[in-house]
Amino acid sequence: MTMDSTVLSAGYTQPDTRYPLDPLTGPEIEAAAAVITASDYATPTLKFVMISLAEPAKTPQLTFQGLPAVPRQAFVTMYDAAAKMIYEAVVDIEARVIDSWTAVPGRFPSYLVEHMTGVEEAVRKDPRWQEALRKRGVTDFGLAMIDPWPAGYYGAQDHYDNSPLICRPLTFMRAAPNENGYARPVEGLIVTFDLDTMTVLDVEDHGVVALPAKGGNYAPEFMFSPDNRPAFDGFRDGVKEIAITQPDGPSFTVDGWNVTWQKWSLRVGFNPREGLVLHELTYTDRGTVRPIMYRAALSEMVVPYGDSSPTHWNKNVFDMGEVGMGFSANPLTLGCDCLGEIFYFDGTVNDSDGNAVTIPNAICMHEEDYGISWKHTDFRTGAVEVRRSRRLVISMICTVGNYEYGFFWYLYNDASIEMEVKLTGVLTTGAVAEGEIPRWGKMVAPGMYGPNHQHFFNFRMDMSIDGPGNSVYEVDSIPEPDAALNPHHNAWITRDTLVASEAEGARDWEYATGRYWKVVNPSKLNEFGSPVGYKLMPKDIVPVMVQEGSVIYDRARFVQHNLWVTRFDPRELYAAGNYMYQSADAQGLPEYIADDAPLEDTDVVLWYTVGAHHVVCPEDWPVMPCHYTGFKLKPVGFFDGNPALDLPPSPPKACHSH
């Protein structure tokens, strides 16, 4: 942490004029809720799940700049526990009218805000749960941490027609207030909880396993205790301050939610479900504004566990669709989460009564030096030309129970785009008897293991490469197929395969051919007669361990392919569907491609899945070092040459030596 970091948004206020893609303000959220509460649709048991911007229809220009004003509308999802029904509404905020009202039978909503704290309080009072803890020698119930895990899907008994909205809380014990309770999991104790009535339905106890004896703390007040694991005798020496300063200020400018940086322009968005959203990404090339992506956001994520034991086998959390990334966003801390000349955007969400809740500093934006962009030394003359790379970082960090997920969008000054996911936080843990070796996980501390699990993140990217008419090609590198042209057995070519329709839209990466995908605009040709484009570059591909026949297989079908390509449909936003909670259906992408829409020279959407394969180790305990995964988009034939060639040389004063 350094005191040289600067908050650039201090005292910043949003302009009075709202751009059609700007997130709802607090007053707009509350106005939408008030319209519904005052309507004939309202009931005493109706609760607000999510209130977000109803984004206006895409224009042919791919922007609303200079176009007539668009009405501000809110998209509202609600849940009535008494009627056991989800409702969706579109509210015209300025006119104070409900434009549409739709019942959604047969589905369950994501968590309401009060579920996250109310579950713990109710479970702690249950006598069956208390008796299970007494069997384990626990009498101070106030030290229990009770995580309200989403229910997953066990089978027909969890389906909408015969089940309440449920979760299955798991219990962990702190040894002292504020200590890391995940160090002492209560193995084999599973609660089934009715979120409609906020009552305990059932308590399963699969047998007593002793609580692990050692603490696993990372906070300084506990970390250096002799009872902690791992053991340290103090903070390390020699860590000297790194100060990041920009004496002339940052290179970006902010106008409301619009950001311009060097040749980039984009609009930042935020909502309760997706959290951070990017809109209208364009790059100015010799005075011409060239669109690249219309909209980009996380569309869903899932964390399937590979452990058959009673406490863990049903853990298959859709952290976005079942909880909400916007709700989970951290208020970021200057100099710790973000370093340098920082601009913060606040995030505004709703509570279940329709009140606005502000998450200060939910989105962080700053610039980073990123090493060498390009360099060459003429060894004959000794002349050297080198340019520094720089990137604009737009990020949020979300806490969902024990885990932290950081989502970092990077824009580079060579016109590349990157998404990086950073995974950290605390493992969800299990206890084992002394001398027992876990079959489906690895030991991280005495008496405790971390189950095998994976994380999959799907990102939806509404592409607009130089305009709306795009095509997608799969590109493979293969040995020269004509033996007569390959006498030395060294030649190879690239083979482009058009993804012609949605029936062909589910694609898999291939190591042997160095496969990547490119999105091109067939109507815009470069000087070599090839369509301009961007390529999607995979990295860190992991095997999918979700098996057909498992309860998660159909619910998380999007993980079965690395890339899905669909034709744009404004109703298709989420890779696993709108409401996957307690559902066994193959919603989302399998449905979206069922109509086999043509994909050539049209408005295409990329859905790319990245994964993290987590076989845990002691070094992941008690808090996990960041694990990184992601992907990159890079121009391919989009420019006439290196787009970073015009970067100015760095001034000598920017470099120091001792």
PDB file of N, CA, C and O in Angstrom, residues 12-54:
ATOM      1  N   TYR A  12     -16.604  14.170  -7.594  1.00  0.00           N
ATOM      2  CA  TYR A  12     -17.141  14.064  -8.951  1.00  0.00           C
ATOM      3  C   TYR A  12     -18.642  13.819  -8.903  1.00  0.00           C
ATOM      4  O   TYR A  12     -19.133  13.031  -8.108  1.00  0.00           O
ATOM      5  N   THR A  13     -19.379  14.501  -9.741  1.00  0.00           N
ATOM      6  CA  THR A  13     -20.827  14.293  -9.825  1.00  0.00           C
ATOM      7  C   THR A  13     -21.195  13.962 -11.256  1.00  0.00           C
ATOM      8  O   THR A  13     -20.584  14.447 -12.211  1.00  0.00           O
ATOM      9  N   GLN A  14     -22.196  13.109 -11.388  1.00  0.00           N
ATOM     10  CA  GLN A  14     -22.656  12.743 -12.719  1.00  0.00           C
ATOM     11  C   GLN A  14     -23.393  13.920 -13.367  1.00  0.00           C
ATOM     12  O   GLN A  14     -24.052  14.706 -12.687  1.00  0.00           O
ATOM     13  N   PRO A  15     -23.303  14.047 -14.676  1.00  0.00           N
ATOM     14  CA  PRO A  15     -24.015  15.133 -15.354  1.00  0.00           C
ATOM     15  C   PRO A  15     -25.518  14.918 -15.286  1.00  0.00           C
ATOM     16  O   PRO A  15     -26.008  13.821 -15.048  1.00  0.00           O
ATOM     17  N   ASP A  16     -26.265  16.010 -15.485  1.00  0.00           N
ATOM     18  CA  ASP A  16     -27.722  15.941 -15.414  1.00  0.00           C
ATOM     19  C   ASP A  16     -28.299  15.114 -16.560  1.00  0.00           C
ATOM     20  O   ASP A  16     -29.296  14.420 -16.399  1.00  0.00           O
ATOM     21  N   THR A  17     -27.681  15.189 -17.733  1.00  0.00           N
ATOM     22  CA  THR A  17     -28.195  14.465 -18.897  1.00  0.00           C
ATOM     23  C   THR A  17     -27.729  13.019 -18.849  1.00  0.00           C
ATOM     24  O   THR A  17     -26.542  12.749 -18.693  1.00  0.00           O
ATOM     25  N   ARG A  18     -28.674  12.086 -18.969  1.00  0.00           N
ATOM     26  CA  ARG A  18     -28.348  10.673 -18.916  1.00  0.00           C
ATOM     27  C   ARG A  18     -28.225  10.119 -20.339  1.00  0.00           C
ATOM     28  O   ARG A  18     -29.104  10.320 -21.174  1.00  0.00           O
ATOM     29  N   TYR A  19     -27.126   9.419 -20.595  1.00  0.00           N
ATOM     30  CA  TYR A  19     -26.986   8.700 -21.858  1.00  0.00           C
ATOM     31  C   TYR A  19     -27.837   7.436 -21.770  1.00  0.00           C
ATOM     32  O   TYR A  19     -27.983   6.844 -20.697  1.00  0.00           O
ATOM     33  N   PRO A  20     -28.433   6.987 -22.884  1.00  0.00           N
ATOM     34  CA  PRO A  20     -29.360   5.850 -22.810  1.00  0.00           C
ATOM     35  C   PRO A  20     -28.785   4.574 -22.202  1.00  0.00           C
ATOM     36  O   PRO A  20     -29.541   3.734 -21.723  1.00  0.00           O
ATOM     37  N   LEU A  21     -27.462   4.392 -22.212  1.00  0.00           N
ATOM     38  CA  LEU A  21     -26.863   3.183 -21.657  1.00  0.00           C
ATOM     39  C   LEU A  21     -26.309   3.382 -20.249  1.00  0.00           C
ATOM     40  O   LEU A  21     -25.784   2.435 -19.654  1.00  0.00           O
ATOM     41  N   ASP A  22     -26.425   4.578 -19.703  1.00  0.00           N
ATOM     42  CA  ASP A  22     -25.945   4.818 -18.346  1.00  0.00           C
ATOM     43  C   ASP A  22     -26.737   3.985 -17.341  1.00  0.00           C
ATOM     44  O   ASP A  22     -27.956   3.837 -17.470  1.00  0.00           O
ATOM     45  N   PRO A  23     -26.075   3.434 -16.316  1.00  0.00           N
ATOM     46  CA  PRO A  23     -26.806   2.678 -15.288  1.00  0.00           C
ATOM     47  C   PRO A  23     -27.856   3.543 -14.603  1.00  0.00           C
ATOM     48  O   PRO A  23     -27.765   4.779 -14.590  1.00  0.00           O
ATOM     49  N   LEU A  24     -28.854   2.878 -14.033  1.00  0.00           N
ATOM     50  CA  LEU A  24     -29.864   3.604 -13.272  1.00  0.00           C
ATOM     51  C   LEU A  24     -29.228   4.284 -12.064  1.00  0.00           C
ATOM     52  O   LEU A  24     -28.349   3.719 -11.411  1.00  0.00           O
ATOM     53  N   THR A  25     -29.687   5.478 -11.780  1.00  0.00           N
ATOM     54  CA  THR A  25     -29.274   6.168 -10.554  1.00  0.00           C
ATOM     55  C   THR A  25     -30.098   5.649  -9.385  1.00  0.00           C
ATOM     56  O   THR A  25     -31.121   4.959  -9.570  1.00  0.00           O
ATOM     57  N   GLY A  26     -29.689   6.013  -8.174  1.00  0.00           N
ATOM     58  CA  GLY A  26     -30.468   5.649  -6.999  1.00  0.00           C
ATOM     59  C   GLY A  26     -31.901   6.157  -7.061  1.00  0.00           C
ATOM     60  O   GLY A  26     -32.853   5.387  -6.821  1.00  0.00           O
ATOM     61  N   PRO A  27     -32.121   7.438  -7.376  1.00  0.00           N
ATOM     62  CA  PRO A  27     -33.497   7.925  -7.491  1.00  0.00           C
ATOM     63  C   PRO A  27     -34.303   7.199  -8.572  1.00  0.00           C
ATOM     64  O   PRO A  27     -35.506   6.979  -8.404  1.00  0.00           O
ATOM     65  N   GLU A  28     -33.659   6.808  -9.677  1.00  0.00           N
ATOM     66  CA  GLU A  28     -34.378   6.074 -10.721  1.00  0.00           C
ATOM     67  C   GLU A  28     -34.777   4.679 -10.233  1.00  0.00           C
ATOM     68  O   GLU A  28     -35.884   4.198 -10.526  1.00  0.00           O
ATOM     69  N   ILE A  29     -33.893   4.015  -9.501  1.00  0.00           N
ATOM     70  CA  ILE A  29     -34.222   2.706  -8.942  1.00  0.00           C
ATOM     71  C   ILE A  29     -35.425   2.818  -8.012  1.00  0.00           C
ATOM     72  O   ILE A  29     -36.383   2.025  -8.093  1.00  0.00           O
ATOM     73  N   GLU A  30     -35.400   3.791  -7.152  1.00  0.00           N
ATOM     74  CA  GLU A  30     -36.483   3.942  -6.181  1.00  0.00           C
ATOM     75  C   GLU A  30     -37.778   4.397  -6.850  1.00  0.00           C
ATOM     76  O   GLU A  30     -38.877   4.011  -6.425  1.00  0.00           O
ATOM     77  N   ALA A  31     -37.666   5.178  -7.911  1.00  0.00           N
ATOM     78  CA  ALA A  31     -38.864   5.586  -8.647  1.00  0.00           C
ATOM     79  C   ALA A  31     -39.528   4.388  -9.307  1.00  0.00           C
ATOM     80  O   ALA A  31     -40.762   4.247  -9.279  1.00  0.00           O
ATOM     81  N   ALA A  32     -38.734   3.504  -9.904  1.00  0.00           N
ATOM     82  CA  ALA A  32     -39.296   2.303 -10.531  1.00  0.00           C
ATOM     83  C   ALA A  32     -39.994   1.429  -9.499  1.00  0.00           C
ATOM     84  O   ALA A  32     -41.098   0.908  -9.738  1.00  0.00           O
ATOM     85  N   ALA A  33     -39.363   1.259  -8.343  1.00  0.00           N
ATOM     86  CA  ALA A  33     -39.978   0.456  -7.286  1.00  0.00           C
ATOM     87  C   ALA A  33     -41.267   1.099  -6.784  1.00  0.00           C
ATOM     88  O   ALA A  33     -42.259   0.404  -6.522  1.00  0.00           O
ATOM     89  N   ALA A  34     -41.265   2.420  -6.671  1.00  0.00           N
ATOM     90  CA  ALA A  34     -42.455   3.118  -6.175  1.00  0.00           C
ATOM     91  C   ALA A  34     -43.628   2.969  -7.136  1.00  0.00           C
ATOM     92  O   ALA A  34     -44.782   2.836  -6.708  1.00  0.00           O
ATOM     93  N   VAL A  35     -43.355   2.999  -8.441  1.00  0.00           N
ATOM     94  CA  VAL A  35     -44.423   2.821  -9.428  1.00  0.00           C
ATOM     95  C   VAL A  35     -45.078   1.456  -9.245  1.00  0.00           C
ATOM     96  O   VAL A  35     -46.315   1.314  -9.275  1.00  0.00           O
ATOM     97  N   ILE A  36     -44.264   0.422  -9.046  1.00  0.00           N
ATOM     98  CA  ILE A  36     -44.810  -0.923  -8.875  1.00  0.00           C
ATOM     99  C   ILE A  36     -45.537  -1.056  -7.551  1.00  0.00           C
ATOM    100  O   ILE A  36     -46.639  -1.627  -7.468  1.00  0.00           O
ATOM    101  N   THR A  37     -44.962  -0.519  -6.492  1.00  0.00           N
ATOM    102  CA  THR A  37     -45.579  -0.618  -5.164  1.00  0.00           C
ATOM    103  C   THR A  37     -46.943   0.057  -5.139  1.00  0.00           C
ATOM    104  O   THR A  37     -47.863  -0.397  -4.434  1.00  0.00           O
ATOM    105  N   ALA A  38     -47.110   1.115  -5.911  1.00  0.00           N
ATOM    106  CA  ALA A  38     -48.386   1.841  -5.939  1.00  0.00           C
ATOM    107  C   ALA A  38     -49.386   1.254  -6.924  1.00  0.00           C
ATOM    108  O   ALA A  38     -50.519   1.727  -7.014  1.00  0.00           O
ATOM    109  N   SER A  39     -48.985   0.220  -7.635  1.00  0.00           N
ATOM    110  CA  SER A  39     -49.849  -0.328  -8.680  1.00  0.00           C
ATOM    111  C   SER A  39     -50.741  -1.437  -8.132  1.00  0.00           C
ATOM    112  O   SER A  39     -50.572  -1.922  -7.007  1.00  0.00           O
ATOM    113  N   ASP A  40     -51.672  -1.883  -8.962  1.00  0.00           N
ATOM    114  CA  ASP A  40     -52.555  -2.992  -8.585  1.00  0.00           C
ATOM    115  C   ASP A  40     -51.820  -4.327  -8.563  1.00  0.00           C
ATOM    116  O   ASP A  40     -52.354  -5.320  -8.055  1.00  0.00           O
ATOM    117  N   TYR A  41     -50.608  -4.377  -9.137  1.00  0.00           N
ATOM    118  CA  TYR A  41     -49.833  -5.624  -9.122  1.00  0.00           C
ATOM    119  C   TYR A  41     -49.210  -5.899  -7.758  1.00  0.00           C
ATOM    120  O   TYR A  41     -48.826  -7.030  -7.461  1.00  0.00           O
ATOM    121  N   ALA A  42     -49.073  -4.885  -6.938  1.00  0.00           N
ATOM    122  CA  ALA A  42     -48.354  -5.024  -5.677  1.00  0.00           C
ATOM    123  C   ALA A  42     -49.116  -5.905  -4.698  1.00  0.00           C
ATOM    124  O   ALA A  42     -50.347  -5.906  -4.666  1.00  0.00           O
ATOM    125  N   THR A  43     -48.367  -6.677  -3.910  1.00  0.00           N
ATOM    126  CA  THR A  43     -48.927  -7.474  -2.820  1.00  0.00           C
ATOM    127  C   THR A  43     -48.034  -7.279  -1.594  1.00  0.00           C
ATOM    128  O   THR A  43     -46.876  -6.852  -1.718  1.00  0.00           O
ATOM    129  N   PRO A  44     -48.531  -7.600  -0.405  1.00  0.00           N
ATOM    130  CA  PRO A  44     -47.699  -7.452   0.802  1.00  0.00           C
ATOM    131  C   PRO A  44     -46.459  -8.334   0.796  1.00  0.00           C
ATOM    132  O   PRO A  44     -45.498  -8.055   1.523  1.00  0.00           O
ATOM    133  N   THR A  45     -46.476  -9.400   0.009  1.00  0.00           N
ATOM    134  CA  THR A  45     -45.344 -10.337   0.007  1.00  0.00           C
ATOM    135  C   THR A  45     -44.456 -10.201  -1.227  1.00  0.00           C
ATOM    136  O   THR A  45     -43.562 -11.022  -1.441  1.00  0.00           O
ATOM    137  N   LEU A  46     -44.670  -9.190  -2.038  1.00  0.00           N
ATOM    138  CA  LEU A  46     -43.859  -8.987  -3.235  1.00  0.00           C
ATOM    139  C   LEU A  46     -42.524  -8.348  -2.858  1.00  0.00           C
ATOM    140  O   LEU A  46     -42.491  -7.318  -2.179  1.00  0.00           O
ATOM    141  N   LYS A  47     -41.419  -8.960  -3.293  1.00  0.00           N
ATOM    142  CA  LYS A  47     -40.087  -8.446  -3.010  1.00  0.00           C
ATOM    143  C   LYS A  47     -39.347  -8.168  -4.324  1.00  0.00           C
ATOM    144  O   LYS A  47     -39.535  -8.867  -5.322  1.00  0.00           O
ATOM    145  N   PHE A  48     -38.496  -7.150  -4.296  1.00  0.00           N
ATOM    146  CA  PHE A  48     -37.708  -6.787  -5.472  1.00  0.00           C
ATOM    147  C   PHE A  48     -36.409  -7.589  -5.472  1.00  0.00           C
ATOM    148  O   PHE A  48     -35.644  -7.550  -4.501  1.00  0.00           O
ATOM    149  N   VAL A  49     -36.170  -8.306  -6.556  1.00  0.00           N
ATOM    150  CA  VAL A  49     -34.948  -9.092  -6.688  1.00  0.00           C
ATOM    151  C   VAL A  49     -33.856  -8.224  -7.314  1.00  0.00           C
ATOM    152  O   VAL A  49     -32.810  -7.991  -6.715  1.00  0.00           O
ATOM    153  N   MET A  50     -34.083  -7.733  -8.525  1.00  0.00           N
ATOM    154  CA  MET A  50     -33.104  -6.887  -9.202  1.00  0.00           C
ATOM    155  C   MET A  50     -33.822  -5.776  -9.963  1.00  0.00           C
ATOM    156  O   MET A  50     -34.832  -6.027 -10.625  1.00  0.00           O
ATOM    157  N   ILE A  51     -33.288  -4.576  -9.859  1.00  0.00           N
ATOM    158  CA  ILE A  51     -33.785  -3.423 -10.614  1.00  0.00           C
ATOM    159  C   ILE A  51     -32.598  -2.858 -11.386  1.00  0.00           C
ATOM    160  O   ILE A  51     -31.614  -2.406 -10.798  1.00  0.00           O
ATOM    161  N   SER A  52     -32.687  -2.920 -12.709  1.00  0.00           N
ATOM    162  CA  SER A  52     -31.573  -2.463 -13.536  1.00  0.00           C
ATOM    163  C   SER A  52     -32.102  -1.760 -14.774  1.00  0.00           C
ATOM    164  O   SER A  52     -33.313  -1.750 -15.041  1.00  0.00           O
ATOM    165  N   LEU A  53     -31.202  -1.168 -15.524  1.00  0.00           N
ATOM    166  CA  LEU A  53     -31.577  -0.470 -16.753  1.00  0.00           C
ATOM    167  C   LEU A  53     -32.169  -1.446 -17.759  1.00  0.00           C
ATOM    168  O   LEU A  53     -31.599  -2.511 -18.017  1.00  0.00           O
ATOM    169  N   ALA A  54     -33.305  -1.108 -18.323  1.00  0.00           N
ATOM    170  CA  ALA A  54     -33.809  -1.817 -19.497  1.00  0.00           C
ATOM    171  C   ALA A  54     -33.115  -1.175 -20.701  1.00  0.00           C
ATOM    172  O   ALA A  54     -33.492  -0.084 -21.139  1.00  0.00           O
TER     173      ALA A  54
END
